[in-house]
Short mmCIF file of N, CA and C in Angstrom, two decimals:
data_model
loop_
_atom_site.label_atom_id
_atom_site.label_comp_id
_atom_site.label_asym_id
_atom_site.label_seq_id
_atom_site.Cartn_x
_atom_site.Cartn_y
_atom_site.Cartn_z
N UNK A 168 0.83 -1.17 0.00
CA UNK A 168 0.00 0.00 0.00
C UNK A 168 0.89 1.25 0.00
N UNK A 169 0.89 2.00 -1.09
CA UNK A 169 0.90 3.47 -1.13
C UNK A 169 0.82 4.72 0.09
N UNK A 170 2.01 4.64 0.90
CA UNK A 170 1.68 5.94 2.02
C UNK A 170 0.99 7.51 1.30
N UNK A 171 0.16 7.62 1.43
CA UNK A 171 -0.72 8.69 1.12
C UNK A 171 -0.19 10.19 2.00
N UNK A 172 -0.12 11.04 1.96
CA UNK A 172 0.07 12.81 2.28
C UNK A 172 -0.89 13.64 2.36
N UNK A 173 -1.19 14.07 3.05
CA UNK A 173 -2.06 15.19 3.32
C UNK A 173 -1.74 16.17 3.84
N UNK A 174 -1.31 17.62 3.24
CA UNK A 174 -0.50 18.82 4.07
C UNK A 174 -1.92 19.81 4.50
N UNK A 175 -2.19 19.70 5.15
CA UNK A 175 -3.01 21.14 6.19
C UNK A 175 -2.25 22.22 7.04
N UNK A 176 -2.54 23.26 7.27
CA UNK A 176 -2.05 24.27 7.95
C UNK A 176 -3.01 24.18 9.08
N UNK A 177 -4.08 23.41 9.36
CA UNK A 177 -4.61 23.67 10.44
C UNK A 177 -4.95 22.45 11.22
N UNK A 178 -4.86 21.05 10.85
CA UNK A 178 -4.58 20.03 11.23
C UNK A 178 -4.03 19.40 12.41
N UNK A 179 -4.22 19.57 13.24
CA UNK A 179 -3.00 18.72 14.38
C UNK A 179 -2.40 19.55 14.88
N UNK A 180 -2.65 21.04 14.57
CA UNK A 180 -1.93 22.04 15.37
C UNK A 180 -2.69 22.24 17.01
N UNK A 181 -1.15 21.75 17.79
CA UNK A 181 -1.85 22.19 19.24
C UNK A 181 -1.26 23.63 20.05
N UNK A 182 -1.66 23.87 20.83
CA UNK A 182 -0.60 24.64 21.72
C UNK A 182 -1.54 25.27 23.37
N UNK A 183 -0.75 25.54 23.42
CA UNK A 183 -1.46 26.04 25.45
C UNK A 183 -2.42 27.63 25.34
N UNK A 184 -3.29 27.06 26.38
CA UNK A 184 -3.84 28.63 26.76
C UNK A 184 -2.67 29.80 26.61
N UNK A 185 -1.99 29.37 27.68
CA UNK A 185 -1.01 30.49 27.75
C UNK A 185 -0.23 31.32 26.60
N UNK A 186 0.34 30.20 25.71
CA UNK A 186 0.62 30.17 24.79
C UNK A 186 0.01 31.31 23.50
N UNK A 187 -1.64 30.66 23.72
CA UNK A 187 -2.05 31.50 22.47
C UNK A 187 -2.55 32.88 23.05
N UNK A 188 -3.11 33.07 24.51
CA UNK A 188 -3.09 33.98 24.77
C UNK A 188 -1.52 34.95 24.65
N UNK A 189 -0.52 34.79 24.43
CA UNK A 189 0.75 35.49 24.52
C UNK A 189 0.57 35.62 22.73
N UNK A 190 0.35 35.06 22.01
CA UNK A 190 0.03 35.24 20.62
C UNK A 190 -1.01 36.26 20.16
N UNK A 191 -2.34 36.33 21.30
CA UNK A 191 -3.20 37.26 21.44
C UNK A 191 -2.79 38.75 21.67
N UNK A 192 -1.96 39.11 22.01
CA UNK A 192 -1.43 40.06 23.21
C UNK A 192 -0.15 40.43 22.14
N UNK A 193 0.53 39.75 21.70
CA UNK A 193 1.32 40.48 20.51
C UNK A 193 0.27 41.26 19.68
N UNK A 194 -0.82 40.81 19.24
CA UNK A 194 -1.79 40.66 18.10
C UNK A 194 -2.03 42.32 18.78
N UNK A 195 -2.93 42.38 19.86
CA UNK A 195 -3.17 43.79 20.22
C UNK A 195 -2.45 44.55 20.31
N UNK A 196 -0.85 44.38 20.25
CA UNK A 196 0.44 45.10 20.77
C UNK A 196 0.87 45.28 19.17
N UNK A 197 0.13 44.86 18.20
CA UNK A 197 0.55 45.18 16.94
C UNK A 197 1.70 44.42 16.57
N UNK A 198 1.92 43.56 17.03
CA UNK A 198 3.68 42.87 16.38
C UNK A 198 4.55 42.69 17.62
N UNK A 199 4.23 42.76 18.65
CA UNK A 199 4.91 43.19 19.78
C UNK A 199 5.06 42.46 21.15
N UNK A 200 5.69 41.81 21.44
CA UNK A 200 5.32 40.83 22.79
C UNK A 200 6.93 40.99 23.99
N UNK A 201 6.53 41.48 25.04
CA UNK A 201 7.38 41.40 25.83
C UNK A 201 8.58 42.04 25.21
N UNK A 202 8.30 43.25 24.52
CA UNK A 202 9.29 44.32 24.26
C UNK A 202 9.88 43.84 22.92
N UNK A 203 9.53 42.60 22.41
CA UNK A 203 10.24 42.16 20.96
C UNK A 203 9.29 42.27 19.64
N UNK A 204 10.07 42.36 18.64
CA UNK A 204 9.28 42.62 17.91
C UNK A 204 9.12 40.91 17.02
N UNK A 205 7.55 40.65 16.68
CA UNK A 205 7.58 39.41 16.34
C UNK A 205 7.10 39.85 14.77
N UNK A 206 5.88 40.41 14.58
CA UNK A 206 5.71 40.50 13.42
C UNK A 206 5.68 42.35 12.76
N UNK A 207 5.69 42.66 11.87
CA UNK A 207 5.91 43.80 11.17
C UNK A 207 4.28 44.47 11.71
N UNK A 208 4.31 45.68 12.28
CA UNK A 208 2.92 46.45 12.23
C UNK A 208 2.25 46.15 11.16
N UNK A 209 2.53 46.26 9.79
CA UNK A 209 1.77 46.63 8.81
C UNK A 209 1.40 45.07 8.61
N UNK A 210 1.64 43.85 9.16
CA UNK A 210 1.26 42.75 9.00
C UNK A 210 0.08 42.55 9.69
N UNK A 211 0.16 43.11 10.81
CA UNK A 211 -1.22 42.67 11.91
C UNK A 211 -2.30 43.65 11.21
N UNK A 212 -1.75 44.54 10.72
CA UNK A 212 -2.83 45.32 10.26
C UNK A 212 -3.61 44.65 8.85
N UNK A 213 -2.66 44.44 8.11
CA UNK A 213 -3.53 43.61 7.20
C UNK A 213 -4.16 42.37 7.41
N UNK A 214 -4.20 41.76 8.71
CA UNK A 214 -5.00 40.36 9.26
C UNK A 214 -5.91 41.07 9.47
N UNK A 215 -6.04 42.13 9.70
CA UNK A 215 -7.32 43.16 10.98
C UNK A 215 -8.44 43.61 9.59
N UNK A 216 -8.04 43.62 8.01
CA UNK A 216 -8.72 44.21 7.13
C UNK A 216 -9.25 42.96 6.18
N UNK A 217 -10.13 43.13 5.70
CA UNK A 217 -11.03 41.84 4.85
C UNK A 217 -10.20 41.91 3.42
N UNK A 218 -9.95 40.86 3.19
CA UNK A 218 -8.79 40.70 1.75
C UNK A 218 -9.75 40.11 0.76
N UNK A 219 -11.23 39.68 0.82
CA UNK A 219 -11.70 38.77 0.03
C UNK A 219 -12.70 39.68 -0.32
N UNK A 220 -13.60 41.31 -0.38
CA UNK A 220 -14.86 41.85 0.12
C UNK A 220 -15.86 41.25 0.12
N UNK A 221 -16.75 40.86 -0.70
CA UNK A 221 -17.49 40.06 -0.50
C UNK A 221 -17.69 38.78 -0.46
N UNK A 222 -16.50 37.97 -1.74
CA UNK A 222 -16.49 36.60 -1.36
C UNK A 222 -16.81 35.67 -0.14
N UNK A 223 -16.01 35.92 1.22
CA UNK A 223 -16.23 35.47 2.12
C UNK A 223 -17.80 35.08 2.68
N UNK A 224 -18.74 36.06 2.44
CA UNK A 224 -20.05 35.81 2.43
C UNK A 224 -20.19 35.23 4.10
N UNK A 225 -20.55 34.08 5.03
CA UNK A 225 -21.23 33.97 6.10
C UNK A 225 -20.36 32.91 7.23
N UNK A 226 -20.82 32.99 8.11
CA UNK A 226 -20.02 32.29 8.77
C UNK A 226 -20.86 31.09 9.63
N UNK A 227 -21.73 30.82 8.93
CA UNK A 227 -22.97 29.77 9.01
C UNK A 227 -24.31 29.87 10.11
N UNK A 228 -24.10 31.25 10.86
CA UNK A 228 -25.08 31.65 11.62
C UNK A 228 -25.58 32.85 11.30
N UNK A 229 -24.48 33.66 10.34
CA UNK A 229 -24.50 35.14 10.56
C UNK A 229 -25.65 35.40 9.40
N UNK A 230 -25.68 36.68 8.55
CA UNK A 230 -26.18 37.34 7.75
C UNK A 230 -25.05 37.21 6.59
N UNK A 231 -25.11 37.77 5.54
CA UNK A 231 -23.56 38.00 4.53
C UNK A 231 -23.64 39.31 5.16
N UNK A 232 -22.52 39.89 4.88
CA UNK A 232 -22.38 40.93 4.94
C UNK A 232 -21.20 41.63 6.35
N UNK A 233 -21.54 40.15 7.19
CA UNK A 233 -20.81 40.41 8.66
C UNK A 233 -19.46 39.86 8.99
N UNK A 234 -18.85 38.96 8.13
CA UNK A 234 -17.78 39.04 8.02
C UNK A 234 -17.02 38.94 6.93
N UNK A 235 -15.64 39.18 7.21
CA UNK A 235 -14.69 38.69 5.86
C UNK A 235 -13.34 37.86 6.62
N UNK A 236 -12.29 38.09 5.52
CA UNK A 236 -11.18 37.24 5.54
C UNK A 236 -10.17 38.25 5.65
N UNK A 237 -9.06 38.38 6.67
CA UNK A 237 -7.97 38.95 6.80
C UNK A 237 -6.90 37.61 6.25
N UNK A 238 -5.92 38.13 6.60
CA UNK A 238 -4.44 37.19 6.27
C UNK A 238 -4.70 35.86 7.51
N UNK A 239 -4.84 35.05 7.54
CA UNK A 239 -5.61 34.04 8.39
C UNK A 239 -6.57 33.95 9.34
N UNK A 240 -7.09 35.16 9.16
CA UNK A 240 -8.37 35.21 10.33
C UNK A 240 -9.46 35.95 9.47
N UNK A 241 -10.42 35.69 10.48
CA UNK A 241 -11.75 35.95 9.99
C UNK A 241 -11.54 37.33 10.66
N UNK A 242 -12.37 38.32 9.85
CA UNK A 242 -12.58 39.33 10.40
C UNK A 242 -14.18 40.28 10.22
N UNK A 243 -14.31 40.95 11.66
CA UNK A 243 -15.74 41.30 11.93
C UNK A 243 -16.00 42.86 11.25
N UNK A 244 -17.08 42.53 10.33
CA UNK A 244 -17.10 43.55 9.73
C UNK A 244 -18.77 44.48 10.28
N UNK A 245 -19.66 43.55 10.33
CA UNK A 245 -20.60 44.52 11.08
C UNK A 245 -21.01 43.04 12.20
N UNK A 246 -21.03 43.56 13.19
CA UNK A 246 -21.24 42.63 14.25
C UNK A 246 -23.00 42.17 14.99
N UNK A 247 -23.65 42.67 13.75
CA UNK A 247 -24.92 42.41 14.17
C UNK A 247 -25.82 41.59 13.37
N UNK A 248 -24.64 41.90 11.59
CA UNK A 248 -25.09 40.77 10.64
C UNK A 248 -24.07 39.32 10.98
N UNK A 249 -22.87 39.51 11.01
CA UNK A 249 -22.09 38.42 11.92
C UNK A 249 -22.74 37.47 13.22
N UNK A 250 -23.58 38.43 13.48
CA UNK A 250 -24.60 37.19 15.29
C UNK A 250 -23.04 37.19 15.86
N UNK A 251 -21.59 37.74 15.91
CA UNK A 251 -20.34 38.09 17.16
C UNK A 251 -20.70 39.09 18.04
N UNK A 252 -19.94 38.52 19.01
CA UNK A 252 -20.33 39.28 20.27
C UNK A 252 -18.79 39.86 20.16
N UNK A 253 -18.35 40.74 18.98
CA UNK A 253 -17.32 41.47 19.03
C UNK A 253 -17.18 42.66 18.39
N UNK A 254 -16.20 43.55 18.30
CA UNK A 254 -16.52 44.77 17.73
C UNK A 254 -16.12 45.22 16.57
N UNK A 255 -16.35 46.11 15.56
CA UNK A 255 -16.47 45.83 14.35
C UNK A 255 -14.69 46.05 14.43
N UNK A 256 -13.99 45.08 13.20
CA UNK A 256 -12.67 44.95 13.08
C UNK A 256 -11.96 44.35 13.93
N UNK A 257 -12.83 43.41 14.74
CA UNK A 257 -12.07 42.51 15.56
C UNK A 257 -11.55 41.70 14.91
N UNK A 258 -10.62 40.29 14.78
CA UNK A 258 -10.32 39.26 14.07
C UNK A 258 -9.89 38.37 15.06
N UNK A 259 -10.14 36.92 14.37
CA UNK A 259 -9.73 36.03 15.36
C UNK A 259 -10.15 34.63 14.25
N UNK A 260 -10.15 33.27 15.06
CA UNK A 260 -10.90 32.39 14.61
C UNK A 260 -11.73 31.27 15.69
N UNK A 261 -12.25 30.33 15.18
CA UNK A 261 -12.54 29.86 16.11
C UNK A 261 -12.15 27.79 15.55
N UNK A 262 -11.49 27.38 16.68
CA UNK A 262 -11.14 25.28 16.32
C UNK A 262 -12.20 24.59 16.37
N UNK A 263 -11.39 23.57 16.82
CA UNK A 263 -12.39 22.24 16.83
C UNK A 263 -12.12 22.35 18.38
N UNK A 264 -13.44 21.85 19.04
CA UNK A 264 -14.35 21.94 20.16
C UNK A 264 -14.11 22.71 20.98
N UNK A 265 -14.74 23.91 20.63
CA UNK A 265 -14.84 24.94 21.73
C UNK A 265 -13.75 25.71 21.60
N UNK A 266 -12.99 25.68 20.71
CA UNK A 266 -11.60 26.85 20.97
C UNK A 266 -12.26 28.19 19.89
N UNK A 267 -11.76 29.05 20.70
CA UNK A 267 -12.29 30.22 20.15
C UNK A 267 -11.31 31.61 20.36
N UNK A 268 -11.17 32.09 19.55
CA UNK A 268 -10.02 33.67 20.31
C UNK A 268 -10.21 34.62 19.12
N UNK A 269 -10.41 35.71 19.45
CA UNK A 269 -10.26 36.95 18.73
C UNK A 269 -9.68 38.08 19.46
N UNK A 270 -9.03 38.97 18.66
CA UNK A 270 -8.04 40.55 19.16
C UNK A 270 -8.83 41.48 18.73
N UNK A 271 -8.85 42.32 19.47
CA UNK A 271 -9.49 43.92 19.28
C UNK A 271 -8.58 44.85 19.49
N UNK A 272 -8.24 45.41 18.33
CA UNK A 272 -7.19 46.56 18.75
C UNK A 272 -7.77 47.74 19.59
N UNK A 273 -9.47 48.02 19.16
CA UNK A 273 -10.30 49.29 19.14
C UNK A 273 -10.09 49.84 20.92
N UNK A 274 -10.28 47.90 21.72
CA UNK A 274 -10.43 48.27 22.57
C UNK A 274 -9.08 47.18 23.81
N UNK A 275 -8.23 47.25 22.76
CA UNK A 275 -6.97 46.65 23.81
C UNK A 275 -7.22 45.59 24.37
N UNK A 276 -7.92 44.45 23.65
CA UNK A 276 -8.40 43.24 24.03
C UNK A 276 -7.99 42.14 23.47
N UNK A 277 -7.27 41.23 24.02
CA UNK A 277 -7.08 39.52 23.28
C UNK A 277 -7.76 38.73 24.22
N UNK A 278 -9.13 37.96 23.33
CA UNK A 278 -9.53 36.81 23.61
C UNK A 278 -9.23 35.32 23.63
N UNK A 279 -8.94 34.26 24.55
CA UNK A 279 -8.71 32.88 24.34
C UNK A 279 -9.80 32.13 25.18
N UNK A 280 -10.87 31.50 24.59
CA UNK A 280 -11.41 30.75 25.20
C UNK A 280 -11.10 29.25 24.78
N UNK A 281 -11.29 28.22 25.28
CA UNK A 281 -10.40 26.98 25.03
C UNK A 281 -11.73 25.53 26.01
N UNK A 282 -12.90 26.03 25.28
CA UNK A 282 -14.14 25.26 26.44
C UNK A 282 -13.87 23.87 26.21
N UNK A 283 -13.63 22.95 25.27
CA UNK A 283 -13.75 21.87 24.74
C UNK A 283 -14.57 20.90 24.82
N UNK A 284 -15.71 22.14 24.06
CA UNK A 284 -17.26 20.98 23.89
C UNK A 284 -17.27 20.99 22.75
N UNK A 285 -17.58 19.89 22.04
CA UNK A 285 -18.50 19.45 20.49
C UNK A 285 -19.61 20.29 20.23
N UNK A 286 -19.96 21.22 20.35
CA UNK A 286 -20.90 21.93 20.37
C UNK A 286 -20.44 23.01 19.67
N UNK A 287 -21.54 23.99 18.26
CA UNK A 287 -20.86 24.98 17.77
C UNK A 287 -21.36 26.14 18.51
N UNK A 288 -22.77 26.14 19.12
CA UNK A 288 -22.96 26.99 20.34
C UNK A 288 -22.36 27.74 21.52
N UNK A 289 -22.34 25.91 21.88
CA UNK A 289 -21.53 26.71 22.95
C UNK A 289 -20.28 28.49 23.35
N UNK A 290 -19.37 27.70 22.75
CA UNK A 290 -18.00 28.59 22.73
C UNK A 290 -18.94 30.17 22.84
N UNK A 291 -19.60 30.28 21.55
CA UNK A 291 -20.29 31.87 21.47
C UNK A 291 -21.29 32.01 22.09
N UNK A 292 -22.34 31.16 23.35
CA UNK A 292 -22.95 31.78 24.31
C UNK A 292 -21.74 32.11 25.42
N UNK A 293 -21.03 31.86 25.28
CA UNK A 293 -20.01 32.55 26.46
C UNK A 293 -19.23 33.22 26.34
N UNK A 294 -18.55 33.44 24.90
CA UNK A 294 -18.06 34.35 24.42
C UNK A 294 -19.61 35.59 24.67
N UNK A 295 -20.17 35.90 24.39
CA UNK A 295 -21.20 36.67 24.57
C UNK A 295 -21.32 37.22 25.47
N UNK A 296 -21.24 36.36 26.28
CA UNK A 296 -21.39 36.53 28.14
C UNK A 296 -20.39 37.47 28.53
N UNK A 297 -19.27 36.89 27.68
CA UNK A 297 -18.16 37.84 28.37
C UNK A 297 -17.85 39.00 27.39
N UNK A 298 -18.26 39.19 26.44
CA UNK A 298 -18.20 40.62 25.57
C UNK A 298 -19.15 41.54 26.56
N UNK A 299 -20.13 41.00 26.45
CA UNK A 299 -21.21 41.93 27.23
C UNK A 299 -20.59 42.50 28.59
N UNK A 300 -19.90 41.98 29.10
CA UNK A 300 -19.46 42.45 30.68
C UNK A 300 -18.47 43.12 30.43
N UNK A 301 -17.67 43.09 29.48
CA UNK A 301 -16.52 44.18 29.29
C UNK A 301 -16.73 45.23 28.02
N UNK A 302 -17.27 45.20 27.42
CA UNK A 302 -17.26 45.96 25.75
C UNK A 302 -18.76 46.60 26.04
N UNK A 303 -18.21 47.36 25.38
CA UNK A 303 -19.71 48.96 25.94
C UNK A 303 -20.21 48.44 24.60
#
């Protein structure tokens, strides 16, 4: 039998709360973590802007119109056709079971939630929960 290949970029990738929260926190710091510079400003900024305009179209709950595609993240373009409990130009994405994180530059915020339920609900009734208690 033929060993078969399959290359994904998103596959089998693990890593720690901590971890991606410190990935979060560059993200709001623009390129920036613990005084070093990791990625170029003008890079985070183009993850933060929709590269696809309309293509991207829905994110299987939302309206069209509410999000798009930055340089690997989804990004929130009106947050009321989106059904996100985030603010417009946030970006982030969300895994498999329950992992969820988005950055807000607007308002100096990196999200990591990491629930690990099978559920596509879940993650965003609590993400919700917790936008609402901090984000005006």
């Amino acid at each position: 039998m033929r060993e078969r290949r399959y290359y994904s970029g998103s596959v089998g990738m693990v890593s720690t709360a901590r971890d991606y929260s410190h990935f979060g926190q560059m993200l709001v710091n623009r390129g920036q973590l613990l005084g070093n510079r990791v990625l170029k400003e003008s890079s985070v900024e183009l993850m933060s802007i929709n590269q696809l305009g309309d293509l991207f179209g829905r994110n299987g709950k939302g309206k069209p119109g509410g999000e798009g595609f930055g340089y690997t993240v989804s990004v929130t373009l009106d947050p009321d056709a989106a059904m996100m409990p985030r603010s417009k130009r946030a970006f982030g994405w969300a895994g498999a079971f329950g992992t969820i994180s988005w950055t807000e530059s607007k308002t100096q915020l990196a999200v990591v939630l990491m629930v690990q339920q099978p559920t596509k609900s879940f993650p965003y009734e609590i993400a919700k929960v917790f936008s609402d208690a901090i984000i005006d």
